[in-house]
GROMACS .gro file of C-alpha atoms in nm:
model
  211
    1UNK     CA    1  -0.006  -0.008   0.000
    2UNK     CA    2   0.124   0.348  -0.085
    3UNK     CA    3   0.240   0.512   0.240
    4UNK     CA    4   0.059   0.845   0.165
    5UNK     CA    5  -0.268   0.662   0.084
    6UNK     CA    6  -0.243   0.454   0.402
    7UNK     CA    7  -0.161   0.758   0.620
    8UNK     CA    8  -0.464   0.942   0.480
    9UNK     CA    9  -0.680   0.643   0.524
   10UNK     CA   10  -0.597   0.594   0.895
   11UNK     CA   11  -0.629   0.963   0.962
   12UNK     CA   12  -0.980   0.963   0.818
   13UNK     CA   13  -1.055   0.643   1.000
   14UNK     CA   14  -0.938   0.793   1.328
   15UNK     CA   15  -1.149   1.102   1.269
   16UNK     CA   16  -1.464   0.877   1.197
   17UNK     CA   17  -1.406   0.680   1.511
   18UNK     CA   18  -1.390   0.992   1.715
   19UNK     CA   19  -1.710   1.111   1.572
   20UNK     CA   20  -1.877   0.773   1.648
   21UNK     CA   21  -1.754   0.791   2.005
   22UNK     CA   22  -1.914   1.143   2.048
   23UNK     CA   23  -2.238   1.017   1.888
   24UNK     CA   24  -2.257   0.718   2.127
   25UNK     CA   25  -2.211   0.950   2.421
   26UNK     CA   26  -2.472   1.187   2.298
   27UNK     CA   27  -2.717   0.890   2.237
   28UNK     CA   28  -2.659   0.768   2.596
   29UNK     CA   29  -2.716   1.122   2.742
   30UNK     CA   30  -3.032   1.162   2.535
   31UNK     CA   31  -3.164   0.824   2.643
   32UNK     CA   32  -3.098   0.905   3.008
   33UNK     CA   33  -3.267   1.247   2.972
   34UNK     CA   34  -3.582   1.092   2.826
   35UNK     CA   35  -3.604   0.836   3.102
   36UNK     CA   36  -3.548   1.105   3.376
   37UNK     CA   37  -3.806   1.333   3.199
   38UNK     CA   38  -4.061   1.049   3.187
   39UNK     CA   39  -4.005   0.968   3.557
   40UNK     CA   40  -4.043   1.333   3.652
   41UNK     CA   41  -4.366   1.372   3.440
   42UNK     CA   42  -4.527   1.067   3.605
   43UNK     CA   43  -4.426   1.170   3.962
   44UNK     CA   44  -4.569   1.513   3.891
   45UNK     CA   45  -4.890   1.370   3.754
   46UNK     CA   46  -4.924   1.140   4.050
   47UNK     CA   47  -4.890   1.433   4.296
   48UNK     CA   48  -5.152   1.628   4.095
   49UNK     CA   49  -5.390   1.335   4.109
   50UNK     CA   50  -5.341   1.278   4.485
   51UNK     CA   51  -5.479   1.633   4.541
   52UNK     CA   52  -5.812   1.546   4.394
   53UNK     CA   53  -6.038   1.474   4.702
   54UNK     CA   54  -6.304   1.292   4.501
   55UNK     CA   55  -6.063   1.032   4.331
   56UNK     CA   56  -6.110   0.680   4.460
   57UNK     CA   57  -5.793   0.544   4.632
   58UNK     CA   58  -5.819   0.219   4.455
   59UNK     CA   59  -5.841   0.376   4.112
   60UNK     CA   60  -5.560   0.608   4.198
   61UNK     CA   61  -5.329   0.319   4.305
   62UNK     CA   62  -5.417   0.135   3.987
   63UNK     CA   63  -5.315   0.431   3.776
   64UNK     CA   64  -4.995   0.451   3.975
   65UNK     CA   65  -4.924   0.085   3.922
   66UNK     CA   66  -4.956   0.116   3.534
   67UNK     CA   67  -4.728   0.413   3.542
   68UNK     CA   68  -4.481   0.227   3.758
   69UNK     CA   69  -4.475  -0.075   3.537
   70UNK     CA   70  -4.406   0.158   3.230
   71UNK     CA   71  -4.118   0.314   3.417
   72UNK     CA   72  -3.986  -0.016   3.517
   73UNK     CA   73  -3.982  -0.158   3.168
   74UNK     CA   74  -3.809   0.166   3.044
   75UNK     CA   75  -3.551   0.134   3.324
   76UNK     CA   76  -3.470  -0.221   3.236
   77UNK     CA   77  -3.436  -0.132   2.867
   78UNK     CA   78  -3.218   0.169   2.952
   79UNK     CA   79  -2.976  -0.038   3.156
   80UNK     CA   80  -2.932  -0.290   2.876
   81UNK     CA   81  -2.880  -0.024   2.620
   82UNK     CA   82  -2.617   0.157   2.832
   83UNK     CA   83  -2.422  -0.166   2.883
   84UNK     CA   84  -2.415  -0.255   2.510
   85UNK     CA   85  -2.331   0.099   2.404
   86UNK     CA   86  -2.043   0.117   2.659
   87UNK     CA   87  -1.885  -0.186   2.492
   88UNK     CA   88  -1.923  -0.024   2.151
   89UNK     CA   89  -1.721   0.273   2.293
   90UNK     CA   90  -1.464   0.032   2.407
   91UNK     CA   91  -1.432  -0.108   2.068
   92UNK     CA   92  -1.392   0.235   1.924
   93UNK     CA   93  -1.105   0.291   2.168
   94UNK     CA   94  -0.955  -0.038   2.069
   95UNK     CA   95  -0.961   0.041   1.697
   96UNK     CA   96  -0.815   0.392   1.772
   97UNK     CA   97  -0.541   0.213   1.958
   98UNK     CA   98  -0.460   0.003   1.659
   99UNK     CA   99  -0.433   0.321   1.450
  100UNK     CA  100  -0.199   0.474   1.702
  101UNK     CA  101   0.009   0.154   1.692
  102UNK     CA  102   0.049   0.207   1.308
  103UNK     CA  103   0.177   0.569   1.355
  104UNK     CA  104   0.406   0.467   1.656
  105UNK     CA  105   0.564   0.207   1.430
  106UNK     CA  106   0.634   0.462   1.173
  107UNK     CA  107   0.780   0.715   1.425
  108UNK     CA  108   0.849   0.573   1.770
  109UNK     CA  109   0.908   0.919   1.908
  110UNK     CA  110   0.524   0.982   1.883
  111UNK     CA  111   0.477   0.757   2.178
  112UNK     CA  112   0.609   1.014   2.418
  113UNK     CA  113   0.330   1.251   2.313
  114UNK     CA  114   0.034   1.004   2.310
  115UNK     CA  115  -0.198   1.015   2.610
  116UNK     CA  116  -0.429   0.722   2.522
  117UNK     CA  117  -0.287   0.376   2.516
  118UNK     CA  118  -0.125   0.221   2.220
  119UNK     CA  119  -0.251  -0.137   2.131
  120UNK     CA  120   0.052  -0.360   2.115
  121UNK     CA  121  -0.071  -0.720   2.137
  122UNK     CA  122  -0.379  -0.925   2.208
  123UNK     CA  123  -0.308  -0.906   2.585
  124UNK     CA  124  -0.390  -0.529   2.554
  125UNK     CA  125  -0.763  -0.627   2.495
  126UNK     CA  126  -0.789  -0.654   2.871
  127UNK     CA  127  -0.762  -0.271   2.874
  128UNK     CA  128  -1.087  -0.257   2.693
  129UNK     CA  129  -1.288  -0.485   2.923
  130UNK     CA  130  -1.509  -0.338   3.192
  131UNK     CA  131  -1.286  -0.237   3.483
  132UNK     CA  132  -1.340  -0.394   3.827
  133UNK     CA  133  -1.429  -0.056   3.971
  134UNK     CA  134  -1.736   0.050   3.777
  135UNK     CA  135  -1.732   0.356   3.544
  136UNK     CA  136  -1.949   0.649   3.663
  137UNK     CA  137  -2.236   0.556   3.429
  138UNK     CA  138  -2.218   0.198   3.568
  139UNK     CA  139  -2.277   0.356   3.918
  140UNK     CA  140  -2.570   0.546   3.765
  141UNK     CA  141  -2.714   0.213   3.657
  142UNK     CA  142  -2.717   0.102   4.022
  143UNK     CA  143  -2.926   0.412   4.092
  144UNK     CA  144  -3.170   0.303   3.814
  145UNK     CA  145  -3.177  -0.044   3.972
  146UNK     CA  146  -3.267   0.115   4.303
  147UNK     CA  147  -3.547   0.313   4.141
  148UNK     CA  148  -3.670   0.011   3.968
  149UNK     CA  149  -3.682  -0.183   4.297
  150UNK     CA  150  -3.880   0.093   4.451
  151UNK     CA  151  -4.127   0.069   4.159
  152UNK     CA  152  -4.165  -0.308   4.203
  153UNK     CA  153  -4.206  -0.278   4.574
  154UNK     CA  154  -4.467  -0.008   4.544
  155UNK     CA  155  -4.669  -0.214   4.288
  156UNK     CA  156  -4.682  -0.524   4.491
  157UNK     CA  157  -4.734  -0.350   4.826
  158UNK     CA  158  -5.019  -0.141   4.682
  159UNK     CA  159  -5.181  -0.464   4.546
  160UNK     CA  160  -5.158  -0.610   4.898
  161UNK     CA  161  -5.309  -0.299   5.043
  162UNK     CA  162  -5.603  -0.315   4.801
  163UNK     CA  163  -5.667  -0.677   4.862
  164UNK     CA  164  -5.616  -0.682   5.244
  165UNK     CA  165  -5.637  -0.317   5.366
  166UNK     CA  166  -5.341  -0.389   5.597
  167UNK     CA  167  -5.101  -0.100   5.580
  168UNK     CA  168  -4.842  -0.272   5.814
  169UNK     CA  169  -4.830  -0.583   5.602
  170UNK     CA  170  -4.802  -0.367   5.283
  171UNK     CA  171  -4.507  -0.177   5.419
  172UNK     CA  172  -4.329  -0.486   5.537
  173UNK     CA  173  -4.378  -0.670   5.212
  174UNK     CA  174  -4.264  -0.358   5.022
  175UNK     CA  175  -3.942  -0.341   5.215
  176UNK     CA  176  -3.867  -0.711   5.159
  177UNK     CA  177  -3.951  -0.694   4.799
  178UNK     CA  178  -3.731  -0.388   4.741
  179UNK     CA  179  -3.429  -0.562   4.891
  180UNK     CA  180  -3.488  -0.887   4.697
  181UNK     CA  181  -3.551  -0.701   4.363
  182UNK     CA  182  -3.248  -0.472   4.412
  183UNK     CA  183  -3.012  -0.773   4.467
  184UNK     CA  184  -3.157  -0.957   4.176
  185UNK     CA  185  -3.127  -0.660   3.941
  186UNK     CA  186  -2.773  -0.588   4.042
  187UNK     CA  187  -2.672  -0.955   4.001
  188UNK     CA  188  -2.852  -0.970   3.664
  189UNK     CA  189  -2.665  -0.651   3.569
  190UNK     CA  190  -2.327  -0.815   3.655
  191UNK     CA  191  -2.412  -1.135   3.448
  192UNK     CA  192  -2.510  -0.903   3.155
  193UNK     CA  193  -2.176  -0.725   3.185
  194UNK     CA  194  -1.988  -1.061   3.182
  195UNK     CA  195  -2.177  -1.180   2.870
  196UNK     CA  196  -2.115  -0.855   2.690
  197UNK     CA  197  -1.749  -0.866   2.787
  198UNK     CA  198  -1.705  -1.214   2.652
  199UNK     CA  199  -1.866  -1.110   2.318
  200UNK     CA  200  -1.637  -0.812   2.308
  201UNK     CA  201  -1.316  -1.017   2.366
  202UNK     CA  202  -1.421  -1.265   2.085
  203UNK     CA  203  -1.462  -0.964   1.851
  204UNK     CA  204  -1.128  -0.821   1.959
  205UNK     CA  205  -0.953  -1.175   1.899
  206UNK     CA  206  -1.112  -1.193   1.551
  207UNK     CA  207  -0.999  -0.856   1.482
  208UNK     CA  208  -0.638  -0.948   1.576
  209UNK     CA  209  -0.663  -1.267   1.372
  210UNK     CA  210  -0.727  -1.051   1.058
  211UNK     CA  211  -0.437  -0.813   1.131
   0.00000   0.00000   0.00000
């Protein structure tokens, strides 16, 4: 390959990867904003409905349960989307590392001025796995799991209250369900991360096999 052509190709590729990176970040931010906006609207509507003195309590709770179920589904979809897009971002970083490796081979002195890592071998794919300490957005996922657990606990405890009219039983069941749901969601989240990580490593190994 002509050197000028290869340099121009890699520069353009690097520029495109940077744009993809920013687009992925923007997509995550927009998704989170939509979810937070939907949550705020539903909470505001619930507070407004609660001020109506002629509204039947059971009808009010049924409406809240429907809203909580919608928010729960949106929260689950949001966490899965964030996990998958984070892996895509890691693959962009990996590809950019390969391009940096090309230019470092051309001029080793460049390494002294590079902030991001240079991909040297297949062992470097570990740099692009999820780190043991969760990234900031992964901590945000735990907040979503906590909110989803509150929604599930509210739905079930309100059904218990409607069926038995026992507020103490509803509260106790709600607390227990919140704890169990939170643990389940976090564990499922960790399993999802492991599955996505394994898929990512396989893609990285195939990429190395072709280079």
